Structure formats: C-alpha cells, structure tokens
Coordinates of C-alpha atoms in Angstrom, one line a residue:
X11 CA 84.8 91.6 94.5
X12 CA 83.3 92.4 91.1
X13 CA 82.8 96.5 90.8
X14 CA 79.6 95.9 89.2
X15 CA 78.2 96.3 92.3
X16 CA 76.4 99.8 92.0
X17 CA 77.6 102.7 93.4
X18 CA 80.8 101.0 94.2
X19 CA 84.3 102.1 93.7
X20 CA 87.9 100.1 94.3
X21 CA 91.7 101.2 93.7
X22 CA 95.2 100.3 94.6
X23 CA 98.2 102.0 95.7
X24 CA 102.0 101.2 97.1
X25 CA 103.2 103.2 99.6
X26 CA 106.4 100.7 100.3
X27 CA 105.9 98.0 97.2
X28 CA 106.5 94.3 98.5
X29 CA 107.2 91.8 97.0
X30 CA 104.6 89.3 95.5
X31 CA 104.7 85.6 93.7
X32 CA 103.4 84.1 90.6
X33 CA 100.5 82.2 90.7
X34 CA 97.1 81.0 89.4
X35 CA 94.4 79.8 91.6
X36 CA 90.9 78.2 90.2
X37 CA 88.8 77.3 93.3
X38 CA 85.5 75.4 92.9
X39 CA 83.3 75.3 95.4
X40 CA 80.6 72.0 95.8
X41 CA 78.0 72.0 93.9
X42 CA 74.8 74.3 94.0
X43 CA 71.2 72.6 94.2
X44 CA 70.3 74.2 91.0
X45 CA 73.7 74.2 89.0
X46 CA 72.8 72.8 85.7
X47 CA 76.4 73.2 84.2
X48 CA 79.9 75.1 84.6
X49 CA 82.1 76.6 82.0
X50 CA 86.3 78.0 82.3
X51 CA 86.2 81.5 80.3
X52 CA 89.5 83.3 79.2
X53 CA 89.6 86.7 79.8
X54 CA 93.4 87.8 79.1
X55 CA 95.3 87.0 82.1
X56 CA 92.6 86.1 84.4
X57 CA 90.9 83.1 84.5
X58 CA 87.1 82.9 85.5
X59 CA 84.7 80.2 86.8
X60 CA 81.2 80.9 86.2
X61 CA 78.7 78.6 87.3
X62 CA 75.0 79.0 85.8
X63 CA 72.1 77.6 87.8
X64 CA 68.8 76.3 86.2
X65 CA 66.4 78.9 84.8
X66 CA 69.3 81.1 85.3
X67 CA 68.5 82.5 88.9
X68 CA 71.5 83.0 90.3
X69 CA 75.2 83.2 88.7
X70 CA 78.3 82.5 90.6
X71 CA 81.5 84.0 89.6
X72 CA 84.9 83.2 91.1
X73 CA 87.2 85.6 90.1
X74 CA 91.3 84.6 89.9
X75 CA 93.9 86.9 89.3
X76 CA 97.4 85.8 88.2
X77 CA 100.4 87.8 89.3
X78 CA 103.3 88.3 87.3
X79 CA 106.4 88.4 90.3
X80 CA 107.4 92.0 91.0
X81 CA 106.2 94.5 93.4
X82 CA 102.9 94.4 95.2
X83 CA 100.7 97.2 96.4
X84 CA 99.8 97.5 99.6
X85 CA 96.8 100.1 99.9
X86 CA 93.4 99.6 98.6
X87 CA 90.2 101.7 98.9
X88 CA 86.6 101.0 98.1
X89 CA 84.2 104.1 97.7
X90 CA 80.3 104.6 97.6
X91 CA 78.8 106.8 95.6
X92 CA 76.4 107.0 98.3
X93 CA 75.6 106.6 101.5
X94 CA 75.7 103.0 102.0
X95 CA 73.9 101.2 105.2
X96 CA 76.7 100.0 106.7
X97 CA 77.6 96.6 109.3
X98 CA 80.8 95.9 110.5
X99 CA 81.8 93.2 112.9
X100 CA 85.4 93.1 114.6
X101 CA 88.0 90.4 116.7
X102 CA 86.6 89.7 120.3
X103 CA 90.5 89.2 121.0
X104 CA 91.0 92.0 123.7
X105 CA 94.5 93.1 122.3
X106 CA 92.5 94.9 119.1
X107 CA 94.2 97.0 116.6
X108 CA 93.7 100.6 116.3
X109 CA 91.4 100.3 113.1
X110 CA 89.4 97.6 115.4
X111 CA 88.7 100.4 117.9
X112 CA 88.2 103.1 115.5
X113 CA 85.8 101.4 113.4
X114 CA 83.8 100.1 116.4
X115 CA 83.4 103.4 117.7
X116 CA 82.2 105.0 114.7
X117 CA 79.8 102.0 114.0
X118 CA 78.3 102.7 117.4
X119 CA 76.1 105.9 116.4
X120 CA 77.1 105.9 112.4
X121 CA 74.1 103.7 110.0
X122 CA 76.0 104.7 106.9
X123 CA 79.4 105.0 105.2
X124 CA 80.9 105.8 102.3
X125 CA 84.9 104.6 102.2
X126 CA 87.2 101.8 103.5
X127 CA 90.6 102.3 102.9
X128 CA 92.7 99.4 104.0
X129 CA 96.7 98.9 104.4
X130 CA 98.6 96.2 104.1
X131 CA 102.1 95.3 106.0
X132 CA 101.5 97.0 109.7
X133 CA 98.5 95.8 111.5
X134 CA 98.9 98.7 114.1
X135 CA 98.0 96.9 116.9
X136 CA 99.1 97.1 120.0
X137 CA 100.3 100.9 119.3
X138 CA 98.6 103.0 122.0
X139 CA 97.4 106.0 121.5
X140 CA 99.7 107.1 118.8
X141 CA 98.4 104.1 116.4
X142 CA 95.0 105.2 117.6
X143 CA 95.9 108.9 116.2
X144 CA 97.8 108.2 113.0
X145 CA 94.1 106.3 112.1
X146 CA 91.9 109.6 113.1
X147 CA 94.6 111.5 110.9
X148 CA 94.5 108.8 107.9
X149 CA 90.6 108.9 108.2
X150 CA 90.4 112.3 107.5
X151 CA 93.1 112.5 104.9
X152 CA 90.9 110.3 102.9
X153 CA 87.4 112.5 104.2
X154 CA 89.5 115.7 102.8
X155 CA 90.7 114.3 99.0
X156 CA 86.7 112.8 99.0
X157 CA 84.9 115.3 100.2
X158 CA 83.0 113.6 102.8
X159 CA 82.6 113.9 106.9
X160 CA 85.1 111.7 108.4
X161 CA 83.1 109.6 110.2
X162 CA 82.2 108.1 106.5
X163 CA 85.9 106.5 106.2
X164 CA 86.5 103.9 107.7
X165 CA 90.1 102.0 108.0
X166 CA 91.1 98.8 108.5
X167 CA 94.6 96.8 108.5
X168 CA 96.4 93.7 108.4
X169 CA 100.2 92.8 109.0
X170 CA 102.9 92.8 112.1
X171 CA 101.3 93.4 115.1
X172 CA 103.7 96.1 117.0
X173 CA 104.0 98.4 114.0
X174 CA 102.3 101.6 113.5
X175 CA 100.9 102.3 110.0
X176 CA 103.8 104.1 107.9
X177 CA 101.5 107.1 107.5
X178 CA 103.9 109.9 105.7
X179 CA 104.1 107.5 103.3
X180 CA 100.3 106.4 103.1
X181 CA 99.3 109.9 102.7
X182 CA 101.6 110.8 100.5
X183 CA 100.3 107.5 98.5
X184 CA 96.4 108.8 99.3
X185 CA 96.2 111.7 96.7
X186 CA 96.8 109.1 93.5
X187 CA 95.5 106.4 95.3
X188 CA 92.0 108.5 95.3
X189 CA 92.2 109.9 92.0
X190 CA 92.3 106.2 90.3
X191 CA 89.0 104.7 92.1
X192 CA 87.0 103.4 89.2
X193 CA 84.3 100.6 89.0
X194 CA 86.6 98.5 86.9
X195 CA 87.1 94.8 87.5
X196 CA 90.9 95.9 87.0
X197 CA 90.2 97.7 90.3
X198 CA 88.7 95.5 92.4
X199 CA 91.4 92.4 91.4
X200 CA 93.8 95.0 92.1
X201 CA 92.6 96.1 95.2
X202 CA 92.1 92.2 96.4
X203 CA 95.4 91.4 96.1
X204 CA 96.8 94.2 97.6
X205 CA 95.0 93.8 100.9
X206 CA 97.0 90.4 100.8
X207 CA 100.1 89.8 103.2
X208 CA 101.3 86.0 103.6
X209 CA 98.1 84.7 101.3
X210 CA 99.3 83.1 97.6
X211 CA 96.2 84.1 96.4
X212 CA 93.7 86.9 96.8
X213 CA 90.4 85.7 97.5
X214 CA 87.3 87.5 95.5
X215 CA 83.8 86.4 94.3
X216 CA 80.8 88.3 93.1
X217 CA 77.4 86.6 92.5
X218 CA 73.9 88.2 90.6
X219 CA 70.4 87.4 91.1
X220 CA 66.9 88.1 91.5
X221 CA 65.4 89.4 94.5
X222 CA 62.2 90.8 95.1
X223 CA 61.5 90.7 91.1
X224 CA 64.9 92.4 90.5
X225 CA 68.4 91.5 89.3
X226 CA 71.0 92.5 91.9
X227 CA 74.8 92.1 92.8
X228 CA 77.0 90.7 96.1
X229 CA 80.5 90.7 96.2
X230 CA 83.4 90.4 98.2
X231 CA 86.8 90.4 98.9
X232 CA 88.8 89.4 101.7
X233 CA 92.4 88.1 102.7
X234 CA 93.5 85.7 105.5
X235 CA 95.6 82.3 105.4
X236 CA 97.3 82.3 109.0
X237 CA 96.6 83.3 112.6
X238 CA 92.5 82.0 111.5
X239 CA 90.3 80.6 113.8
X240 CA 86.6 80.9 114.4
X241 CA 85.9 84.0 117.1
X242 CA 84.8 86.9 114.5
X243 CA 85.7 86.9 111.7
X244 CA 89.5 85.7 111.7
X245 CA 90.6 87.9 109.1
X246 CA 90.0 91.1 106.8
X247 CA 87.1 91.1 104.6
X248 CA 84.7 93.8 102.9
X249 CA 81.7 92.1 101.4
X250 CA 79.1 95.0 98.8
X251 CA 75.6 95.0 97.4
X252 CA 73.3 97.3 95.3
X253 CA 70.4 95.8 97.7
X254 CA 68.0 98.4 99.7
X255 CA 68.5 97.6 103.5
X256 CA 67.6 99.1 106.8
X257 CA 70.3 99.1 109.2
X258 CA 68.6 96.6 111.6
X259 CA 68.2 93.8 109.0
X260 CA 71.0 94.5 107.5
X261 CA 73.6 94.4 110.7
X262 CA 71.2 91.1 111.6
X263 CA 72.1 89.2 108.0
X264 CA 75.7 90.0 108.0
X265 CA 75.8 88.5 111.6
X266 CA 74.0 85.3 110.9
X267 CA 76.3 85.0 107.4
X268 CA 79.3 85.4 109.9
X269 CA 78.6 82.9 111.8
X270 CA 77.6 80.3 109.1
X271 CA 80.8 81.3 107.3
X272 CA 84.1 82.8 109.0
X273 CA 83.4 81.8 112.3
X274 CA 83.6 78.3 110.9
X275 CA 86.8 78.6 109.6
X276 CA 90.2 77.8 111.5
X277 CA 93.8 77.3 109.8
X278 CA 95.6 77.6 113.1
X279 CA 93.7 78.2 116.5
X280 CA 94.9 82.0 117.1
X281 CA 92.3 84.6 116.5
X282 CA 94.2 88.1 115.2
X283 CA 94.0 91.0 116.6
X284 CA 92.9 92.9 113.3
X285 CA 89.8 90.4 112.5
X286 CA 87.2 92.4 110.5
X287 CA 84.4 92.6 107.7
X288 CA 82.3 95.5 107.1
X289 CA 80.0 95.5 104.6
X290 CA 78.1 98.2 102.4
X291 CA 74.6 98.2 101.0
X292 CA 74.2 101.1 98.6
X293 CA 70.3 100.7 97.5
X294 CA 70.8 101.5 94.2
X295 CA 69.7 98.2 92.4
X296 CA 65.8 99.8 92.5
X297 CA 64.8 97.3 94.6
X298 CA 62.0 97.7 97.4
X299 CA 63.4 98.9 100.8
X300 CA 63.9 95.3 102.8
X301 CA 62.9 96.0 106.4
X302 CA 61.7 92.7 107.7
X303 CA 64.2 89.5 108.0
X304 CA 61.0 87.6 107.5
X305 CA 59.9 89.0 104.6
X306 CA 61.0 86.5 101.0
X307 CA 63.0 89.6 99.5
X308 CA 65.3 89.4 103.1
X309 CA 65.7 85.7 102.6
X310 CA 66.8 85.4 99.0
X311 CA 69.0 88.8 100.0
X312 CA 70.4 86.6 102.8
X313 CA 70.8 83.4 100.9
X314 CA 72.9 85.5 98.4
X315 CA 75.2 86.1 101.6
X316 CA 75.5 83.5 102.9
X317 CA 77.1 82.3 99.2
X318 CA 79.9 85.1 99.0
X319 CA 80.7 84.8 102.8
X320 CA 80.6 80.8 102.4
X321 CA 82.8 80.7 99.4
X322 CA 85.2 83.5 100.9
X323 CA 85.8 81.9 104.0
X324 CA 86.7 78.1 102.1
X325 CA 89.1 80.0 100.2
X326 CA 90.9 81.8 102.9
X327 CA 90.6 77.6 104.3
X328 CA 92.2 76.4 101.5
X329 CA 95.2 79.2 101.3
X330 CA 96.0 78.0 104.9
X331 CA 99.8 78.5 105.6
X332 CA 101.7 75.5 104.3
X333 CA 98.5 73.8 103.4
X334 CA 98.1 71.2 100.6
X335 CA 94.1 70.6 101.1
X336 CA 90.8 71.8 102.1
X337 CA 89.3 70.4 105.0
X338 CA 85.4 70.1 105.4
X339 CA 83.9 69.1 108.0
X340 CA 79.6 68.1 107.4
X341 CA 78.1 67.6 110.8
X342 CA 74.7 66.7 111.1
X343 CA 71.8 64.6 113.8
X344 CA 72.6 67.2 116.0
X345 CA 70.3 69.0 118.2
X346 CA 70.0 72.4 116.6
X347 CA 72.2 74.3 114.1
X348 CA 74.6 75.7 116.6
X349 CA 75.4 72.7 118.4
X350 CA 76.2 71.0 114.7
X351 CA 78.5 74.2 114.3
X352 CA 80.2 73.7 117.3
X353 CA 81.2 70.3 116.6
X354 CA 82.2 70.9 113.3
X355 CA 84.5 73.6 114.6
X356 CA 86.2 71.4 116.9
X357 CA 86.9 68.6 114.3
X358 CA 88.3 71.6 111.6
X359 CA 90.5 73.4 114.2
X360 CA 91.9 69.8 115.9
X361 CA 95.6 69.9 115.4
X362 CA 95.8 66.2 115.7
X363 CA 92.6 65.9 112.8
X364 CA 94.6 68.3 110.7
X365 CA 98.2 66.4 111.0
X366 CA 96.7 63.3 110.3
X367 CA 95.2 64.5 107.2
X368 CA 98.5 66.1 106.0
X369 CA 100.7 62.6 107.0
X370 CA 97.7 60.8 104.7
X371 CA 96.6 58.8 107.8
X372 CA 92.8 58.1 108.1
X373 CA 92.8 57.8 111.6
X374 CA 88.6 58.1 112.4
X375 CA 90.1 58.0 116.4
X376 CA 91.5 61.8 116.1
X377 CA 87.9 62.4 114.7
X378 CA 85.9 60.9 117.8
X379 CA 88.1 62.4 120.1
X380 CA 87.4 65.6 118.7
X381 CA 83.8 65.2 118.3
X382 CA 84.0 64.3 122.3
X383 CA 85.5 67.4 123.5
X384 CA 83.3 69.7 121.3
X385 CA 81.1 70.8 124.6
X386 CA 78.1 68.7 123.3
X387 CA 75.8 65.7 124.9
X388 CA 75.0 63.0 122.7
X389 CA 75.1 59.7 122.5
X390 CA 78.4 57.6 121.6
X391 CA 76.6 54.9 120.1
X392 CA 74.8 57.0 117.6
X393 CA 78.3 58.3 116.8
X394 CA 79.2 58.0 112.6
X395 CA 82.2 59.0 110.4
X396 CA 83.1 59.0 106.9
X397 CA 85.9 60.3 105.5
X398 CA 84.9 61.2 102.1
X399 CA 82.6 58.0 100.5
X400 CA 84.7 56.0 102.7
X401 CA 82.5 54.6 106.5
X402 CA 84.9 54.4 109.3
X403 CA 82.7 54.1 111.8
X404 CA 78.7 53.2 112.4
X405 CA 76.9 53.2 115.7
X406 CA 79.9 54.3 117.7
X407 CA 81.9 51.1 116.5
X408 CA 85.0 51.3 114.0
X409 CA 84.2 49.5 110.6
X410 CA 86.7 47.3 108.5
X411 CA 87.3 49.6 106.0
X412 CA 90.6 50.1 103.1
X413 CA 93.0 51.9 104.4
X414 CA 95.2 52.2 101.3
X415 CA 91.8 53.7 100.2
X416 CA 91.2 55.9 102.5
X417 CA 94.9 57.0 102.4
X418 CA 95.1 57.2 98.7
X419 CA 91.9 59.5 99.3
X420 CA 93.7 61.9 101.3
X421 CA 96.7 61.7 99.1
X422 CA 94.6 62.9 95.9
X423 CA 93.1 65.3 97.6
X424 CA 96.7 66.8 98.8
X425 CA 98.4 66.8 95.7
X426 CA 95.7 68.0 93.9
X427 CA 95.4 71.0 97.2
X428 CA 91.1 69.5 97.1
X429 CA 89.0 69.4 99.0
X430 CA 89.1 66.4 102.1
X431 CA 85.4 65.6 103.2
X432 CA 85.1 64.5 106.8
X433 CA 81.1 63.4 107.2
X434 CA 80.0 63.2 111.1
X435 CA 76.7 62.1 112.4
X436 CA 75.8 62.5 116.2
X437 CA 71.9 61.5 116.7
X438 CA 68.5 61.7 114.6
X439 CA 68.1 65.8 115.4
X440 CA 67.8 68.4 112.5
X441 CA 71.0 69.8 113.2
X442 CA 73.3 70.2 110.5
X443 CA 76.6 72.6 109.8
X444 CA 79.9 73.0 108.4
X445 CA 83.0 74.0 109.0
X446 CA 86.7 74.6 107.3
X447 CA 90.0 74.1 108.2
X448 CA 93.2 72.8 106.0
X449 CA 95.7 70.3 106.9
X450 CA 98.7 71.0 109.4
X451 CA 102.3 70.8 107.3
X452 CA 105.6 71.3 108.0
X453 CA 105.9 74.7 105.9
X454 CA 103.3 76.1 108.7
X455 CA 106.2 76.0 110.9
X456 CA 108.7 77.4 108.4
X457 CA 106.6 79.9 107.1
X458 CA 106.2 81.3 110.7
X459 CA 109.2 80.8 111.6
X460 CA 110.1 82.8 109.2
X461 CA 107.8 85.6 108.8
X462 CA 107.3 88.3 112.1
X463 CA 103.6 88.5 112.6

C-alpha cells in the first residue's frame, strides 16, 4: 500500500524476529480496457510495474519488495491523521479470533477510526476471554502512545490458531514501533511484509485517478496464501483512500468490492478464523463529500476498488501454498452476476480442477462436473469450455482438440507460475464473473505438514 495515500501512516516492528526468504515477485495483472502501454522502473532494490492508461486516467502501480534473508518483523501499524470513515468486514467462520470480535464490536456503533495495528505469528483465536483481554489491553496501549480514545485502534492478527498474542513483548515493541510511523513507501513495504506469515511474497498495490474532477489515491495491502476460500474475506487485508465518504456508501462499496474480489478467491477450501479487511477513507484529497452510490463520483470511487481489491485478491491466488500457477476462472451466459460468481467459485475451489491443472492434464470433465454442482439451473447443452484459446467443449459436447497443446499450455503456464485461463459459458444471459484459485501440488501437503496453523 503506497503511503501517498493522505493522511496515512505505516510502520514495522519485531517483537520475536522470524525468519524470512529471499525473493522477487513481479505480478501483472490482465490487461486494462484503456492501457495504452507498460513500463519495468528500477528503484534500488524494489522493482515496480506501472501501467499507464490512455489520456492518463488512471495509473496502476504494483509494488514488489525484495527481501534479503534474515529476520522478519512481525508488527505493523497504519495511522490516520484523522478521523477516517471507517468499514470492516470479518470471517463468518463461528470459531473467530479475538481481534474478529473486538473489531466487530467496535464497528457496531464506531463510523470512524484512526489506527490498525496488526501482529503477525499468533492469530489468538480460540483463546477465551484472556485473548479477548490481552486485545482491550493492546488497544489501548496503542490509544495511550497516540493519544486517541481507544475505540479508534483497532487490531487485527494472523498466525497459529490456539496462541494468545505475546503481549509483554508487543508492548514493549509498541513505544518504537509508534515513534517510526511515517508516510514513506519504506513504511508501507515494510509494514506489508511484516503482516506476512507462510506468504513468499507480500502483496501491495496503490492506484491514482480522477474522481469527481480530482486526482485521488487507493491502496492496499494484505497477506494470505493458505487456509483461503471464498466466505469473507479469507485472509488479512487493510485497503486506504484520501476519498470523502459517508459511512453508508462507504461500508456499501467495500461490500460489493468484497464480494467481486476476496470472496472469489479459494487456495484451499478452509475459511480462517482471523479473515478480515477494514478499510479507511480519510477525506483529505478535497474531493466533494460522496453520499449517493448512484451518483458518477461513487462509481469511479468504486471502480478504483474494485481494481486494488481485484488485484490483491489474484495475488494472494497466485502465492497459494505450493502453487506453481494462477487459476482464473471467466464465467459468463449466466443468469445474473451472482449466479456467474457462484459458478466460478466452484470451478476455482474444485480440488479435482486444481490437481489436474498442477499434473498438466486438460481434463474439461473435472470442469463440467464442477460447473454441475455449483447450485445453478441451466442447460447442459448450452454448456462451453476453453482452457485458455484452446475449445474443449461446445454445446455440451467434448471437441477434438490437441492435447499435447492443451498440456503444453498448462505446462508454460506452471513453470512460468502464469496465469491458467479456464473460459466457461452456461446460456445467452448477461451474467458474467470471475474467480481465482491456484493449482493443488504436492508442497501444499508438505508445507502443512510442516507448519502448525
């Protein structure tokens, strides 16, 4: 998430450095309508994509850090300078964390906030009230060292369910952790990759444009790669603008972004218990107060969220435990939006769709039978699949197609860790979504396995 965002404030902190890995990630995303070009820039050790559209009305940045090995923080906070309208949306798994809870309660009466401090390592979940306590306590630690009313702060966290936050070492960690908020890019790269846990790569993007006649930032930052699935919002997330929102519209557009973005994503079928993404609106960009989700200013606000939530939930997709490739899945014919969605979801979170991709097998059969048991009446014989520019079937009938093609399709797409296009048609309605998913390897199993969640 690219500080630039007015008014906004990141920072990192260890309070029990782990370990991270060496890496260096570019993602890029398909192509924007209006792209004209794209260009690689150099800046020191970070590499950045930035992708211009004609008569220069939008700019999409994705941002990607490279990690020398060593120790990893594991704190990070975000500040306002103030009072930001505020909407957060949390895990419907029934197990939730502490933070979940907290954070849900406080939503419930507070419009604005002005902090988000999140930890890395214990998800405190499942820790009764004592977990429940330790957040109060950290929450007002961080209300103390900013001067603000507690119910401003609001926490989050991410790592092995079971475990409480280590709080005498987080606010021991909280005094230096405060005193180096800046609105650096340094800080928010930092503060993105030390929300990470088993994730090779943080995931960040920030994007500009024009709304309502002026130039204004979203960003944001979130982390995920296993125990995803769509159910809201399957991981951590906190997405910022400098845009002028009331609470109402704004709580509305997040929603609808959620559900056109991380509840269409699914690495493994099991929804955490910690699944959360707030996000802050500061009004400081000058912009006219948007109060109407009708109104243009609302839709090009919206359209800029959709693009950060979009692109954040592919890349938590494509850094899918043990995954070597992207899976999209472009449903369309259908009904209405939502019943495109679901259908998409079913085909990205099939286990069967997602081993054949990572064994290289085009087998269009895993695809129907997914497609089938998405919950959704249409007719077979209207049923089409591609995989990529490859038809495999037409009309609800399998076509003769390559299949070293088709294989060698997936196989580029692997090594390469691209993107593997899965096109599904189910009638003549305007229906169309997509969803995201990743391949199913053996090095899921060994990373968890391996690693106490």
């Amino acid at each position: 998430m690219e500080s630039f965002v007015l008014g906004m404030n990141l920072a990192c902190a260890g309070m029990g450095l782990r370990q991270s890995y060496a890496w260096m990630w570019v993602l890029l995303p398909d192509a924007f309508p209006l792209l004209r070009f794209l260009f690689l820039k150099d800046r020191g050790n970070r590499f950045q994509v930035v992708l211009l559209p004609q008569k220069d009305s939008m700019q999409q940045e994705y941002l990607v850090v490279y990690e020398q090995k060593g120790d990893k923080a594991d704190l990070a906070l975000i500040t306002c300078d103030v009072n930001a309208t505020v909407a957060g949306l949390f895990t419907t798994n029934v197990v939730a964390a502490a933070p979940v809870i907290y954070c849900k309660n406080i939503l419930k009466s507070a419009h604005t906030a002005r902090a988000i401090l999140i930890n890395a390592g214990q998800a405190n979940a499942a820790t009764g009230d004592a977990g429940y306590q330790d957040v109060i306590e950290c929450a007002q630690s961080v209300s103390q060292l900013l001067q603000l009313r507690p119910e401003a702060v609001l926490i989050l966290s991410t790592g092995v369910i079971g475990q409480r936050i280590r709080k005498e070492a987080l606010l021991n960690s909280l005094p230096s952790l405060v005193s180096s908020v800046s609105p650096s890019i340094e800080g928010a790269d930092s503060a993105a990759v030390a929300i990470t846990t088993t994730d090779l790569v943080s995931k960040s993007i920030s994007i500009e444009a024009e709304v309502g006649g002026v130039r204004l930032k979203v960003g944001g930052m979130a982390k995920g790669s296993g125990m995803i699935h769509p159910n809201m919002a399957t991981m951590l997330s906190v997405v910022t603008t400098d845009a002028l929102v009331t609470t109402k519209c704004w709580r509305e557009m997040v929603r609808l972004s959620v559900n056109r973005s991380f509840n269409q994503i699914s690495v493994d079928g099991d929804t955490s218990t910690n699944d959360s993404i707030i996000a802050l609106a500061s009004g400081l960009a000058g912009v006219n107060k948007i109060s109407s989700l009708l109104s243009t200013e609302a839709l090009q606000l919206q359209a800029c969220l959709d693009v950060v939530m979009e692109g954040l939930a592919k890349s938590i997709a494509w850094d899918g435990e043990g995954a070597t490739c992207l899976l999209e899945v472009i449903v369309s014919g259908a009904n209405n939006e939502a019943e495109a969605a679901r259908i998409a979801r079913t085909v990205a979170s099939s286990s069967l769709v997602k081993a054949a991709v990572y064994g290289r097998d085009p087998n269009w059969g895993r695809i129907a039978c997914a497609v089938g048991y998405a919950g959704i009446e249409f007719d077979p014989s209207e049923l089409h699949i591609s995989l990529g520019h490859i038809r495999l079937m037409h009309n609800g009938q399998p076509l003769p197609f390559d299949r070293v093609a088709a294989s060698n399709y997936l196989k580029q797409a692997g090594d390469s860790h691209g993107t593997v296009e899965i096109n599904v048609s189910v009638g003549h309605g305007n229906g169309i979504s997509k969803a995201w998913g990743c391949d199913l390897s053996y090095d899921y199993i060994k990373i968890n396995a391996e690693y106490t969640t």
